[in-house]
GROMACS .gro file of C-alpha atoms in nm:
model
   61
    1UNK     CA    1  -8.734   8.279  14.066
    2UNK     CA    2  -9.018   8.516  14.145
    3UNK     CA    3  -9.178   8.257  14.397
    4UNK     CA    4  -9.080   8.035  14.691
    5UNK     CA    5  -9.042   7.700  14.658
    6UNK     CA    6  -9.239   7.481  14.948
    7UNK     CA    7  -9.005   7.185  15.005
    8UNK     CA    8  -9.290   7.026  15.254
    9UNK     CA    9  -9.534   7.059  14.914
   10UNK     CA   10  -9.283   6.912  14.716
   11UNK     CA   11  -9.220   6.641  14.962
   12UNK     CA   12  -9.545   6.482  14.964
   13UNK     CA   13  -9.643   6.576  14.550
   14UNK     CA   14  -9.343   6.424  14.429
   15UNK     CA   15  -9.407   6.113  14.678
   16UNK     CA   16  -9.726   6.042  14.587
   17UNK     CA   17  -9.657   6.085  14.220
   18UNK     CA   18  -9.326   5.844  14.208
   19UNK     CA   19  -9.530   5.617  14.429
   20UNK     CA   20  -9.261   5.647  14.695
   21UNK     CA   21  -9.361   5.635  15.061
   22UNK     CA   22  -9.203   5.835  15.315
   23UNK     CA   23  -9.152   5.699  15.642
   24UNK     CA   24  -9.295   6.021  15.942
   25UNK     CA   25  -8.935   6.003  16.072
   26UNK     CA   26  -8.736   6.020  15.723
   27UNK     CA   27  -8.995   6.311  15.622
   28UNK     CA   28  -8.840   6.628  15.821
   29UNK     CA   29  -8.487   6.482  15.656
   30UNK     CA   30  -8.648   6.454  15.343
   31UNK     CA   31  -8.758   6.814  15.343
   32UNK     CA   32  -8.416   7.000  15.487
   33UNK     CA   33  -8.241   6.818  15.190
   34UNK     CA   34  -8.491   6.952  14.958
   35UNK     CA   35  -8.437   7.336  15.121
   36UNK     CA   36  -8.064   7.264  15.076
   37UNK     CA   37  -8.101   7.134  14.698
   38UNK     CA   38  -8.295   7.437  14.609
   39UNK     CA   39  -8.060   7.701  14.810
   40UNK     CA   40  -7.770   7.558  14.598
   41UNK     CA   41  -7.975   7.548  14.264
   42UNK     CA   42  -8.071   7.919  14.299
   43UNK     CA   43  -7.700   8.014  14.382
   44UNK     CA   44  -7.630   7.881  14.068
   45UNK     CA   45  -7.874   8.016  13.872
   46UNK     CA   46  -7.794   8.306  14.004
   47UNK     CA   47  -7.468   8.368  13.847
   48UNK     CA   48  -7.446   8.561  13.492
   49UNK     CA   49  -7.333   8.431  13.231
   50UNK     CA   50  -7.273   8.607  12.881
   51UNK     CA   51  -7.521   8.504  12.556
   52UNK     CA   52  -7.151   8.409  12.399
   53UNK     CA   53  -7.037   8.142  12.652
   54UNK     CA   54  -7.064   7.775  12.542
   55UNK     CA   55  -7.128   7.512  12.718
   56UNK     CA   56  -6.779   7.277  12.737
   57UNK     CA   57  -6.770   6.985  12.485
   58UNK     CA   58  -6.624   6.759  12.677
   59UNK     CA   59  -6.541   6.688  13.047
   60UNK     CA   60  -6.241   6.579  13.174
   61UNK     CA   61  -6.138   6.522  13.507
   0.00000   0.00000   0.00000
């Protein structure tokens, strides 16, 4: 990703769009979940994976 992602921004776009209010003392909560989300998102995207690899049909546990 060539820019940072603002998890405060995010916060309060995404609340006003879904309509969802967000109490003052949920908000800072709100916002280091968001950081975390988007730390593990970029490790993943971050790994390599070859043009030939397929995405598994099915899961099984």
């Amino acid at each position: 990703m060539s820019e940072s992602f603002d998890a405060a921004a995010h916060c309060d776009h995404m609340a006003a769009v879904m309509g969802l209010p967000v109490a003052p003392e949920w908000r800072a909560g709100v916002i280091a979940n968001l950081e975390a989300t988007s730390a593990m998102a970029a490790f993943v995207l971050s790994f390599p994976l070859d043009d030939h690899v397929e995405p598994a049909p099915v899961f099984e546990a």
